[in-house]
Amino acid sequence: MVFRPAGTPLPPSRGRMAFDLRPDGTFAESGLGATDVPEEATGTWTLDGETLTLSEGAAQGVPREMQVVSLDDDRLILKRREGG
């Protein structure tokens, strides 16, 4: 999954997932739900080495672990971990 900063020009899409990782350890996440209506969730996040964990409140399951593949000023690339 590739994430770009808010406001980055992107081609049209039926729906995109977005999240905001805040310095205080909380996050806000949004994406299309089962009925194609945007769903939002909030919770906490932690980073341990290359493992980003979204916990309590994550819309797509809790806890959810992802590997940070790459991070620079304009792009975050994550890979879902199996079973997480």
PDB file of C-alpha atoms in Angstrom:
ATOM      1  CA  MET A   1       0.000   0.000   0.000  1.00  0.00           C
ATOM      2  CA  VAL A   2       1.319   3.416  -0.946  1.00  0.00           C
ATOM      3  CA  PHE A   3       0.286   6.513   0.997  1.00  0.00           C
ATOM      4  CA  ARG A   4       0.915  10.102  -0.044  1.00  0.00           C
ATOM      5  CA  PRO A   5       0.483  13.345   1.922  1.00  0.00           C
ATOM      6  CA  ALA A   6      -2.973  14.937   1.929  1.00  0.00           C
ATOM      7  CA  GLY A   7      -3.349  17.315  -1.000  1.00  0.00           C
ATOM      8  CA  THR A   8      -1.119  15.305  -3.355  1.00  0.00           C
ATOM      9  CA  PRO A   9      -2.734  15.328  -6.834  1.00  0.00           C
ATOM     10  CA  LEU A  10      -3.876  11.785  -7.705  1.00  0.00           C
ATOM     11  CA  PRO A  11      -5.957  10.356 -10.562  1.00  0.00           C
ATOM     12  CA  PRO A  12      -9.679   9.696  -9.944  1.00  0.00           C
ATOM     13  CA  SER A  13     -10.510   6.672  -7.812  1.00  0.00           C
ATOM     14  CA  ARG A  14     -13.656   4.921  -6.600  1.00  0.00           C
ATOM     15  CA  GLY A  15     -12.318   5.090  -3.058  1.00  0.00           C
ATOM     16  CA  ARG A  16      -9.061   5.389  -1.210  1.00  0.00           C
ATOM     17  CA  MET A  17      -7.898   4.410   2.244  1.00  0.00           C
ATOM     18  CA  ALA A  18      -6.313   7.177   4.296  1.00  0.00           C
ATOM     19  CA  PHE A  19      -4.871   7.544   7.745  1.00  0.00           C
ATOM     20  CA  ASP A  20      -3.234  10.168   9.874  1.00  0.00           C
ATOM     21  CA  LEU A  21      -0.509   8.993  12.268  1.00  0.00           C
ATOM     22  CA  ARG A  22      -0.291  11.626  14.990  1.00  0.00           C
ATOM     23  CA  PRO A  23       2.761  12.362  17.156  1.00  0.00           C
ATOM     24  CA  ASP A  24       0.791  11.578  20.341  1.00  0.00           C
ATOM     25  CA  GLY A  25       0.407   7.897  19.299  1.00  0.00           C
ATOM     26  CA  THR A  26      -3.179   8.178  18.033  1.00  0.00           C
ATOM     27  CA  PHE A  27      -4.425   7.747  14.481  1.00  0.00           C
ATOM     28  CA  ALA A  28      -7.489   8.476  12.371  1.00  0.00           C
ATOM     29  CA  GLU A  29      -8.311   6.130   9.477  1.00  0.00           C
ATOM     30  CA  SER A  30     -10.900   6.282   6.710  1.00  0.00           C
ATOM     31  CA  GLY A  31     -11.861   4.082   3.773  1.00  0.00           C
ATOM     32  CA  LEU A  32     -14.838   2.574   1.988  1.00  0.00           C
ATOM     33  CA  GLY A  33     -16.977   0.295   4.127  1.00  0.00           C
ATOM     34  CA  ALA A  34     -18.993  -2.758   3.153  1.00  0.00           C
ATOM     35  CA  THR A  35     -21.807  -0.614   1.684  1.00  0.00           C
ATOM     36  CA  ASP A  36     -19.448   1.703  -0.247  1.00  0.00           C
ATOM     37  CA  VAL A  37     -19.991   4.390   2.373  1.00  0.00           C
ATOM     38  CA  PRO A  38     -16.865   5.937   3.906  1.00  0.00           C
ATOM     39  CA  GLU A  39     -16.092   4.587   7.372  1.00  0.00           C
ATOM     40  CA  GLU A  40     -13.852   6.280   9.890  1.00  0.00           C
ATOM     41  CA  ALA A  41     -12.046   4.885  12.893  1.00  0.00           C
ATOM     42  CA  THR A  42      -9.610   6.134  15.488  1.00  0.00           C
ATOM     43  CA  GLY A  43      -7.213   4.334  17.773  1.00  0.00           C
ATOM     44  CA  THR A  44      -3.582   4.111  18.765  1.00  0.00           C
ATOM     45  CA  TRP A  45      -0.454   3.190  16.841  1.00  0.00           C
ATOM     46  CA  THR A  46       3.042   2.015  17.702  1.00  0.00           C
ATOM     47  CA  LEU A  47       6.206   1.574  15.681  1.00  0.00           C
ATOM     48  CA  ASP A  48       8.651  -1.177  16.687  1.00  0.00           C
ATOM     49  CA  GLY A  49      11.547  -1.327  14.247  1.00  0.00           C
ATOM     50  CA  GLU A  50       9.851  -1.735  10.848  1.00  0.00           C
ATOM     51  CA  THR A  51       6.513  -2.921  12.287  1.00  0.00           C
ATOM     52  CA  LEU A  52       3.660  -0.421  12.419  1.00  0.00           C
ATOM     53  CA  THR A  53       0.785  -1.655  14.602  1.00  0.00           C
ATOM     54  CA  LEU A  54      -2.659  -0.044  14.509  1.00  0.00           C
ATOM     55  CA  SER A  55      -4.644  -1.076  17.561  1.00  0.00           C
ATOM     56  CA  GLU A  56      -7.935  -0.237  19.300  1.00  0.00           C
ATOM     57  CA  GLY A  57     -10.441   1.076  16.825  1.00  0.00           C
ATOM     58  CA  ALA A  58      -8.719   0.189  13.536  1.00  0.00           C
ATOM     59  CA  ALA A  59     -11.482  -0.179  10.936  1.00  0.00           C
ATOM     60  CA  GLN A  60      -9.990  -3.239   9.235  1.00  0.00           C
ATOM     61  CA  GLY A  61      -9.303  -5.295  12.334  1.00  0.00           C
ATOM     62  CA  VAL A  62      -7.328  -4.977  15.528  1.00  0.00           C
ATOM     63  CA  PRO A  63      -4.511  -5.186  16.056  1.00  0.00           C
ATOM     64  CA  ARG A  64      -3.281  -4.806  12.491  1.00  0.00           C
ATOM     65  CA  GLU A  65       0.444  -5.053  11.776  1.00  0.00           C
ATOM     66  CA  MET A  66       2.174  -3.732   8.674  1.00  0.00           C
ATOM     67  CA  GLN A  67       5.801  -3.662   7.591  1.00  0.00           C
ATOM     68  CA  VAL A  68       7.238  -0.249   6.721  1.00  0.00           C
ATOM     69  CA  VAL A  69       8.861  -0.961   3.354  1.00  0.00           C
ATOM     70  CA  SER A  70       9.873   2.605   2.529  1.00  0.00           C
ATOM     71  CA  LEU A  71       9.416   6.093   3.940  1.00  0.00           C
ATOM     72  CA  ASP A  72      10.432   9.457   2.502  1.00  0.00           C
ATOM     73  CA  ASP A  73       9.070  13.022   2.476  1.00  0.00           C
ATOM     74  CA  ASP A  74       6.263  12.308  -0.014  1.00  0.00           C
ATOM     75  CA  ARG A  75       5.540   8.584   0.220  1.00  0.00           C
ATOM     76  CA  LEU A  76       4.954   5.839   2.797  1.00  0.00           C
ATOM     77  CA  ILE A  77       4.914   2.253   1.543  1.00  0.00           C
ATOM     78  CA  LEU A  78       3.460  -0.423   3.815  1.00  0.00           C
ATOM     79  CA  LYS A  79       3.036  -4.167   3.396  1.00  0.00           C
ATOM     80  CA  ARG A  80       0.398  -6.072   5.356  1.00  0.00           C
ATOM     81  CA  ARG A  81       1.826  -8.786   7.533  1.00  0.00           C
ATOM     82  CA  GLU A  82       0.122 -12.178   7.305  1.00  0.00           C
ATOM     83  CA  GLY A  83      -2.033 -12.783  10.338  1.00  0.00           C
ATOM     84  CA  GLY A  84      -1.710  -9.166  11.432  1.00  0.00           C
TER      85      GLY A  84
END
